[in-house]
Amino acid sequence: MQVRRVLLIGAGIGGLGAATALARRGVDVDVVELRPDSGVLGVGINQPANSLRALRTLGVLDEVLAAGFPFDRTTFYDWQGSLIVDCPSVLGGDVPANTALSRRDLHRILTGAAERAGAKVTYGTTARDIEDTGDRVHVTLTDGKTETYDLVIGFDGLGSPLRRRLFGTGYEPVFTGYSVWRLMMPRPAEVACTMVFQGDGTKAGVIPLSRDSMYLLHVTAEPGNPHMPPERRAGLLTERLAGYGGLVGELRECVSDSDTISYSPLSEVLLPSPWFRKRTIVLGDAAHACAPHLTQGAGMALEDAVVLAEELAVPDRAVEASLEAFMQRRYNRVKLVQDVSHQILFSEMAITAADLPGAAAHMREALPGQLKEVEGLLNQPC
Ligand SMILES: Cc1cc2nc3c(=O)[nH]c(=O)nc-3n(C[C@H](O)[C@H](O)[C@H](O)COP(=O)(O)OP(=O)(O)OC[C@H]3O[C@@H](n4cnc5c(N)ncnc54)[C@H](O)[C@@H]3O)c2cc1C
């Protein structure tokens, strides 16, 4: 390997993936994470086939498949529950097309993998000062320790302080104007794949997570990004789901506990290439947060992790050349995911109840082909 000691900032999905990928190749990996412990909040997360392949490279595919619910299609309905179109996925082949699981399970699995590989994770800590001389990076941590690394990698999420430190304040997250409400619920037998329900400038959906559980999601326009008081979320979500019939209408009647509802404003980060300066790089959401409409954000972070470790393992090459090679492999693929996710979000939210019959006809005609095209690209090796 071209690097012997690496600091990873952030023990989220990408950070734990990179810690595992690098430590399995013999790199001495330190991870610092602001959270006080390994616990995470959150609902469920879908891992499409390309992400499952990255998880296979990290040695945890079987654990993920055992914890999750595999499925092979997305079905689209109108908000009264009438089927618009069934889209079988072209993802997969050697792995399932999709497997969704709880975020807690994914974190538990990735934390175990990073520890088994030998990475050292320190919670409640971050980098205070970073001095990158071009051939070494000197870091002072908030616990007072000073260390020297060959590379510093920031997987520090949407609000990345490292991105700001490297590139200034010109690439802050941009709020899309839309938010997602999510909560776990018992899974009715009919929910065996992602089901999407197109509403009046909104959409709802359900994703199976295990034999017994699923999550309900609702995407809504929230101009100005208002604060949603946690204790009022059940009422606010119920109001927003008014008008939905069928399955979503039935599920609305079961929404009662505000504490179980997760509310996420949707923001994007559009950092141009390259995502590094000298020997410091930002990856995952810190570099390319996207709308969750292809369920690819974590997949892109995990692919970043695997590809970076592969490029750093190429013999007889300078680290900077490997980071350039990494960008060559990653930028267009990540941009495709960002662009398509953005386009799906904005086009779905533009459909009103009055437009729905025409939109449904268009979806029937165009959607299977459009999904096939983007999935075909993402099914190619990263
Ligand atoms: C509503 C919603 C639904 C989604 N659904 C899916 C899905 O189904 N499938 C999918 O693949 N993706 C999905 N995503 C996207 C996915 O969650 C992210 O893309 C993924 O978590 C990015 O991983 P990451 O490691 O880059 O960042 P994160 O997972 O956000 O991790 C960042 C970590 O850095 C830590 N941190 C932050 N600042 C510091 C600091 N200064 N020092 C140390 N640590 C720090 C944080 O505490 C956190 O642990 C969804 C996103 C949203 C908003």
Coordinates of C-alpha atoms and ligand atoms in Angstrom, one line a residue:
M1 CA 0.0 0.0 0.0
Q2 CA 1.1 3.6 -0.7
V3 CA -0.1 4.6 2.8
R4 CA 0.6 3.1 6.1
R5 CA -1.3 5.3 8.5
V6 CA -4.7 6.9 7.8
L7 CA -7.1 9.0 9.8
L8 CA -10.8 8.7 9.0
I9 CA -13.0 11.5 10.3
G10 CA -16.6 10.1 10.8
A11 CA -17.7 6.6 11.6
G12 CA -20.9 6.7 9.5
I13 CA -21.6 4.2 6.7
G14 CA -18.8 5.4 4.4
G15 CA -16.2 5.9 7.2
L16 CA -16.7 2.4 8.6
G17 CA -16.6 1.0 5.1
A18 CA -13.3 2.8 4.4
A19 CA -11.9 1.8 7.7
T20 CA -12.7 -1.9 6.9
A21 CA -11.4 -1.7 3.3
L22 CA -8.1 -0.1 4.3
A23 CA -7.4 -2.1 7.5
R24 CA -8.1 -5.4 5.6
R25 CA -5.2 -4.3 3.3
G26 CA -2.9 -3.8 6.3
V27 CA -3.2 -0.1 6.8
D28 CA -3.1 1.3 10.3
V29 CA -6.4 3.0 10.6
D30 CA -7.6 5.5 13.3
V31 CA -11.3 6.6 13.1
V32 CA -12.6 9.6 15.1
E33 CA -16.3 10.1 15.5
L34 CA -18.2 13.0 17.2
R35 CA -21.0 10.7 18.5
P36 CA -20.4 9.5 22.0
D37 CA -20.8 5.9 21.1
S38 CA -21.5 3.5 18.3
G39 CA -25.4 3.8 18.5
V40 CA -27.2 5.4 15.6
L41 CA -30.7 6.7 15.2
G42 CA -32.6 6.2 12.0
V43 CA -35.2 4.1 10.3
G44 CA -34.4 1.8 7.4
I45 CA -32.0 1.9 4.4
N46 CA -32.2 0.1 1.1
Q47 CA -28.9 -1.3 -0.4
P48 CA -29.2 -1.8 -4.1
A49 CA -27.0 -4.5 -5.9
N50 CA -24.0 -2.2 -6.5
S51 CA -24.0 -1.4 -2.8
L52 CA -24.3 -5.1 -1.9
R53 CA -21.3 -5.8 -4.1
A54 CA -19.3 -3.2 -2.1
L55 CA -20.5 -4.8 1.1
R56 CA -19.4 -8.2 -0.3
T57 CA -15.9 -6.7 -0.9
L58 CA -15.9 -5.7 2.8
G59 CA -16.8 -9.2 3.8
V60 CA -20.2 -8.5 5.3
L61 CA -22.7 -9.4 2.5
D62 CA -24.0 -12.6 4.3
E63 CA -24.6 -10.6 7.5
V64 CA -26.5 -7.9 5.6
L65 CA -28.6 -10.4 3.6
A66 CA -29.4 -12.3 6.9
A67 CA -30.5 -9.0 8.6
G68 CA -32.5 -7.6 5.7
F69 CA -35.3 -8.1 3.2
P70 CA -34.4 -8.8 -0.4
F71 CA -36.7 -7.6 -3.3
D72 CA -36.5 -7.2 -7.0
R73 CA -38.9 -4.5 -8.1
T74 CA -40.6 -1.1 -7.5
T75 CA -44.3 -0.8 -8.0
F76 CA -45.9 2.6 -8.6
Y77 CA -49.5 3.5 -7.6
D78 CA -51.7 6.6 -7.5
W79 CA -52.6 8.0 -4.1
Q80 CA -55.8 6.0 -4.0
G81 CA -53.8 2.8 -4.4
S82 CA -54.5 2.0 -8.1
L83 CA -51.5 0.4 -9.8
I84 CA -49.8 2.6 -12.4
V85 CA -46.8 0.4 -13.3
D86 CA -44.7 -2.4 -12.0
C87 CA -41.0 -2.0 -12.7
P88 CA -38.9 -5.2 -12.3
S89 CA -35.3 -4.2 -11.5
V90 CA -32.4 -5.1 -13.8
L91 CA -30.0 -4.8 -10.9
G92 CA -28.2 -7.8 -9.4
G93 CA -27.5 -11.2 -10.9
D94 CA -24.7 -12.3 -8.6
V95 CA -26.4 -10.5 -5.6
P96 CA -30.1 -9.6 -4.9
A97 CA -31.4 -6.5 -6.8
N98 CA -32.1 -4.8 -3.5
T99 CA -31.9 -5.6 0.2
A100 CA -33.4 -3.2 2.8
L101 CA -32.5 -3.4 6.5
S102 CA -32.7 -1.3 9.6
R103 CA -30.0 1.4 9.9
R104 CA -29.1 0.1 13.3
D105 CA -28.4 -3.4 11.8
L106 CA -26.2 -1.9 9.0
H107 CA -24.2 0.1 11.5
R108 CA -23.8 -2.8 13.9
I109 CA -22.5 -4.9 10.9
L110 CA -20.1 -2.3 9.6
T111 CA -18.8 -1.4 13.1
G112 CA -18.1 -5.1 13.7
A113 CA -16.3 -5.4 10.3
A114 CA -14.1 -2.3 11.0
E115 CA -13.1 -3.6 14.5
R116 CA -12.4 -7.1 13.2
A117 CA -10.2 -5.7 10.5
G118 CA -8.2 -3.9 13.2
A119 CA -9.3 -0.2 12.8
K120 CA -9.4 1.8 16.0
V121 CA -12.6 3.8 16.5
T122 CA -12.6 6.7 19.1
Y123 CA -16.0 8.2 19.9
G124 CA -16.7 11.7 21.2
T125 CA -13.6 13.0 19.4
T126 CA -12.6 14.8 16.2
A127 CA -9.8 16.6 14.6
R128 CA -9.1 20.1 15.9
D129 CA -6.1 21.1 13.8
I130 CA -4.9 19.7 10.5
E131 CA -1.6 20.6 8.9
D132 CA -1.1 19.0 5.5
T133 CA 2.5 19.4 4.3
G134 CA 1.9 17.4 1.0
D135 CA 3.8 14.3 2.1
R136 CA 2.4 13.9 5.7
V137 CA -0.6 15.3 7.6
H138 CA -0.1 16.4 11.2
V139 CA -3.3 16.3 13.2
T140 CA -4.2 17.4 16.7
L141 CA -7.3 15.7 18.1
T142 CA -9.8 17.2 20.5
D143 CA -8.6 14.8 23.1
G144 CA -5.2 16.5 23.0
K145 CA -3.4 13.7 21.1
T146 CA -1.2 14.7 18.2
E147 CA -0.6 12.2 15.4
T148 CA 1.0 12.1 11.9
Y149 CA -0.8 10.3 9.0
D150 CA -0.1 9.6 5.4
L151 CA -3.7 10.5 4.4
V152 CA -6.7 12.1 6.1
I153 CA -10.2 11.0 4.8
G154 CA -13.3 12.9 5.8
F155 CA -16.5 10.9 5.7
D156 CA -18.0 13.5 8.0
G157 CA -21.4 13.8 6.4
L158 CA -23.6 16.4 4.8
G159 CA -22.4 19.3 7.1
S160 CA -18.7 18.2 6.7
P161 CA -16.4 20.6 8.6
L162 CA -13.5 19.1 6.7
R163 CA -15.1 20.1 3.3
R164 CA -15.3 23.7 4.6
R165 CA -11.7 23.6 5.8
L166 CA -10.5 22.4 2.4
F167 CA -12.7 24.2 0.0
G168 CA -14.2 27.2 1.9
T169 CA -17.9 28.0 2.3
G170 CA -18.9 27.8 -1.3
Y171 CA -20.1 24.2 -1.3
E172 CA -22.5 24.1 1.7
P173 CA -25.6 21.8 1.4
V174 CA -28.4 23.2 -0.7
F175 CA -31.9 22.6 0.6
T176 CA -34.1 21.2 -2.2
G177 CA -37.3 22.5 -0.7
Y178 CA -38.5 19.0 0.1
S179 CA -38.3 16.8 3.2
V180 CA -38.9 13.1 4.1
W181 CA -41.0 11.8 7.0
R182 CA -40.2 8.2 8.0
L183 CA -41.3 5.7 10.5
M184 CA -41.1 1.9 11.1
M185 CA -44.3 -0.1 11.1
P186 CA -45.3 -3.7 11.2
R187 CA -45.1 -5.1 7.6
P188 CA -48.4 -6.3 6.0
A189 CA -47.8 -9.3 3.8
E190 CA -48.6 -7.3 0.6
V191 CA -45.5 -5.1 1.2
A192 CA -42.8 -7.3 -0.5
C193 CA -41.0 -4.6 -2.5
T194 CA -40.7 -0.8 -2.6
M195 CA -44.2 0.5 -3.3
V196 CA -44.5 4.2 -4.3
F197 CA -47.8 6.2 -4.2
Q198 CA -47.9 9.4 -6.2
G199 CA -50.0 12.1 -4.5
D200 CA -50.9 15.8 -5.0
G201 CA -47.4 17.3 -5.1
T202 CA -46.3 14.7 -2.6
K203 CA -45.4 11.1 -2.6
A204 CA -45.7 8.2 -0.1
G205 CA -43.9 4.9 -0.1
V206 CA -43.3 1.7 1.9
I207 CA -40.1 -0.4 1.9
P208 CA -39.9 -3.8 3.6
L209 CA -37.1 -4.2 6.1
S210 CA -37.5 -7.7 7.5
R211 CA -40.2 -10.4 7.8
D212 CA -42.0 -8.3 10.4
S213 CA -41.1 -4.7 9.8
M214 CA -41.2 -2.0 7.0
Y215 CA -41.0 1.7 6.9
L216 CA -43.5 4.3 5.7
L217 CA -42.1 7.4 4.0
H218 CA -43.7 10.6 2.9
V219 CA -42.0 13.3 0.8
T220 CA -43.5 16.8 1.1
A221 CA -42.7 20.3 0.0
E222 CA -41.6 22.3 3.0
P223 CA -40.7 25.8 1.6
G224 CA -38.2 27.7 3.8
N225 CA -37.2 24.5 5.7
P226 CA -39.3 25.2 8.8
H227 CA -38.5 23.6 12.2
M228 CA -40.8 20.6 12.8
P229 CA -41.2 20.3 16.6
P230 CA -40.4 16.6 17.4
E231 CA -43.4 16.3 19.8
R232 CA -45.9 17.4 17.1
R233 CA -44.6 15.1 14.3
A234 CA -47.5 12.5 14.4
G235 CA -50.1 15.3 13.9
L236 CA -48.1 17.0 11.2
L237 CA -47.5 13.8 9.3
T238 CA -51.1 12.8 9.6
E239 CA -52.3 16.1 8.2
R240 CA -49.9 15.8 5.3
L241 CA -51.1 12.3 4.5
A242 CA -54.8 13.5 4.3
G243 CA -56.2 12.6 0.9
Y244 CA -54.3 9.3 0.5
G245 CA -56.6 6.2 0.3
G246 CA -55.8 2.5 0.0
L247 CA -52.8 1.1 1.9
V248 CA -51.4 4.6 2.8
G249 CA -54.7 5.7 4.0
E250 CA -54.9 2.7 6.3
L251 CA -51.3 3.3 7.6
R252 CA -52.1 6.9 8.3
E253 CA -54.7 5.8 10.9
C254 CA -51.8 4.0 12.7
V255 CA -49.6 7.0 13.0
S256 CA -49.7 8.1 16.6
D257 CA -46.3 8.2 18.3
S258 CA -44.3 11.4 17.4
D259 CA -41.2 9.9 19.1
T260 CA -40.9 7.3 16.4
I261 CA -41.0 9.7 13.4
S262 CA -37.8 10.7 11.7
Y263 CA -38.0 14.0 9.8
S264 CA -35.2 14.8 7.2
P265 CA -35.0 17.9 5.1
L266 CA -33.4 16.9 1.8
S267 CA -30.2 18.7 0.8
E268 CA -27.6 18.2 -1.9
V269 CA -23.9 18.8 -1.9
L270 CA -22.3 19.5 -5.3
L271 CA -18.6 19.6 -4.8
P272 CA -16.7 19.8 -8.2
S273 CA -13.8 17.4 -8.9
P274 CA -11.3 16.9 -7.3
W275 CA -12.5 16.2 -3.8
F276 CA -9.0 16.4 -2.3
R277 CA -6.2 18.9 -1.6
K278 CA -2.7 17.4 -1.2
R279 CA -3.3 14.4 1.2
T280 CA -6.7 15.3 2.6
I281 CA -9.9 14.1 0.9
V282 CA -13.6 14.3 1.6
L283 CA -15.9 11.4 0.4
G284 CA -19.5 10.2 0.8
D285 CA -22.2 12.7 1.7
A286 CA -19.4 15.3 2.5
A287 CA -18.6 15.4 -1.2
H288 CA -21.8 14.4 -3.0
A289 CA -24.9 14.1 -0.8
C290 CA -27.9 13.5 -3.1
A291 CA -31.7 13.1 -2.9
P292 CA -32.5 9.6 -1.7
H293 CA -34.7 8.8 -4.7
L294 CA -32.5 6.0 -6.1
T295 CA -31.6 4.8 -2.6
Q296 CA -27.9 5.2 -3.6
G297 CA -26.3 7.6 -1.1
A298 CA -24.9 4.9 1.1
G299 CA -24.0 2.8 -1.9
M300 CA -22.0 5.7 -3.4
A301 CA -20.2 6.2 0.0
L302 CA -19.4 2.5 0.2
E303 CA -18.2 2.4 -3.4
D304 CA -16.0 5.4 -2.6
A305 CA -14.5 3.4 0.3
V306 CA -13.8 0.3 -1.8
V307 CA -12.4 2.1 -4.9
L308 CA -10.1 4.3 -2.8
A309 CA -8.6 1.3 -1.1
E310 CA -8.1 -0.4 -4.5
E311 CA -6.4 2.7 -6.0
L312 CA -4.1 3.1 -3.0
A313 CA -3.1 -0.5 -3.4
V314 CA -1.7 0.0 -6.9
P315 CA 2.0 -0.5 -6.6
D316 CA 4.7 2.0 -7.6
R317 CA 2.5 5.1 -7.8
A318 CA 2.5 8.4 -5.9
V319 CA -0.5 9.0 -3.5
E320 CA -1.6 12.0 -5.5
A321 CA -1.7 10.0 -8.7
S322 CA -3.9 7.4 -6.9
L323 CA -6.3 10.1 -5.7
E324 CA -6.5 11.4 -9.3
A325 CA -7.2 7.9 -10.5
F326 CA -9.8 7.5 -7.9
M327 CA -11.6 10.7 -9.1
Q328 CA -11.5 9.3 -12.7
R329 CA -13.4 6.3 -11.5
R330 CA -15.8 8.0 -9.2
Y331 CA -16.9 11.5 -10.5
N332 CA -19.1 10.6 -13.4
R333 CA -20.8 7.7 -11.7
V334 CA -21.6 9.8 -8.6
K335 CA -22.8 12.7 -10.8
L336 CA -25.2 10.4 -12.7
V337 CA -26.7 9.3 -9.4
Q338 CA -27.0 12.9 -8.1
D339 CA -28.5 14.1 -11.4
V340 CA -31.1 11.3 -11.8
S341 CA -32.1 11.4 -8.1
H342 CA -32.6 15.2 -8.3
Q343 CA -34.6 14.8 -11.5
I344 CA -36.9 12.1 -10.0
L345 CA -37.5 14.2 -6.8
F346 CA -38.4 17.4 -8.7
S347 CA -40.5 15.7 -11.4
E348 CA -42.5 13.7 -8.9
M349 CA -43.2 16.7 -6.7
A350 CA -44.4 18.7 -9.8
I351 CA -47.3 16.3 -10.3
T352 CA -50.6 17.6 -9.0
A353 CA -53.8 15.6 -8.4
A354 CA -55.2 17.2 -11.6
D355 CA -52.2 16.1 -13.6
L356 CA -52.3 12.6 -12.2
P357 CA -54.1 10.7 -15.1
G358 CA -51.8 12.2 -17.7
A359 CA -48.7 11.7 -15.5
A360 CA -49.8 8.0 -14.9
A361 CA -50.0 7.4 -18.6
H362 CA -46.5 8.9 -19.1
M363 CA -45.1 6.9 -16.2
R364 CA -46.5 3.6 -17.7
E365 CA -44.9 4.4 -21.0
A366 CA -41.5 5.9 -19.9
L367 CA -40.6 4.8 -16.4
P368 CA -39.7 1.1 -16.9
G369 CA -37.2 2.1 -19.7
Q370 CA -35.8 5.0 -17.8
L371 CA -35.2 2.9 -14.6
K372 CA -33.7 0.1 -16.7
E373 CA -31.2 2.5 -18.3
V374 CA -29.9 4.0 -15.1
E375 CA -29.9 0.6 -13.3
G376 CA -28.1 -0.9 -16.2
L377 CA -25.3 1.7 -15.7
L378 CA -25.2 1.2 -12.0
N379 CA -25.0 -2.6 -12.4
Q380 CA -21.7 -2.2 -14.2
P381 CA -18.6 -2.5 -12.0
C382 CA -17.8 0.8 -10.2
Ligands
LIG1 C1 -34.3 10.4 4.1 C2 -33.1 9.7 3.6 C3 -33.2 8.4 3.2 C4 -32.1 7.7 2.7 N1 -32.2 6.4 2.2 C5 -31.2 5.8 1.7 C6 -31.3 4.5 1.2 O1 -32.3 3.8 1.3 N2 -30.2 3.9 0.7 C7 -29.0 4.6 0.6 O2 -28.0 4.0 0.1 N3 -28.8 5.8 1.1 C8 -29.9 6.4 1.6 N4 -29.7 7.7 2.1 C9 -28.4 8.4 2.1 C10 -27.4 7.8 3.1 O3 -28.0 7.9 4.4 C11 -26.2 8.6 3.1 O4 -25.8 8.9 1.7 C12 -25.0 7.9 3.8 O5 -25.4 7.8 5.2 C13 -23.7 8.7 3.6 O6 -22.7 8.1 4.4 P1 -21.5 8.9 5.0 O7 -20.6 8.0 5.7 O8 -20.9 9.8 3.9 O9 -22.2 10.0 6.0 P2 -23.0 9.6 7.3 O10 -23.5 8.2 7.3 O11 -23.9 10.8 7.5 O12 -21.8 9.7 8.4 C14 -21.2 10.8 8.8 C15 -20.6 10.6 10.2 O13 -19.6 11.6 10.5 C16 -19.8 12.0 11.8 N5 -19.3 13.4 11.9 C17 -19.9 14.5 11.5 N6 -19.0 15.5 11.7 C18 -17.9 15.0 12.3 C19 -16.7 15.6 12.8 N7 -16.5 16.9 12.8 N8 -15.8 14.7 13.4 C20 -16.1 13.4 13.5 N9 -17.2 12.8 13.1 C21 -18.1 13.6 12.5 C22 -21.3 11.9 12.1 O14 -21.7 11.8 13.4 C23 -21.6 10.6 11.3 O15 -21.5 9.4 12.1 C24 -30.9 8.4 2.6 C25 -30.7 9.7 3.1 C26 -31.9 10.3 3.6 C27 -31.7 11.8 4.1

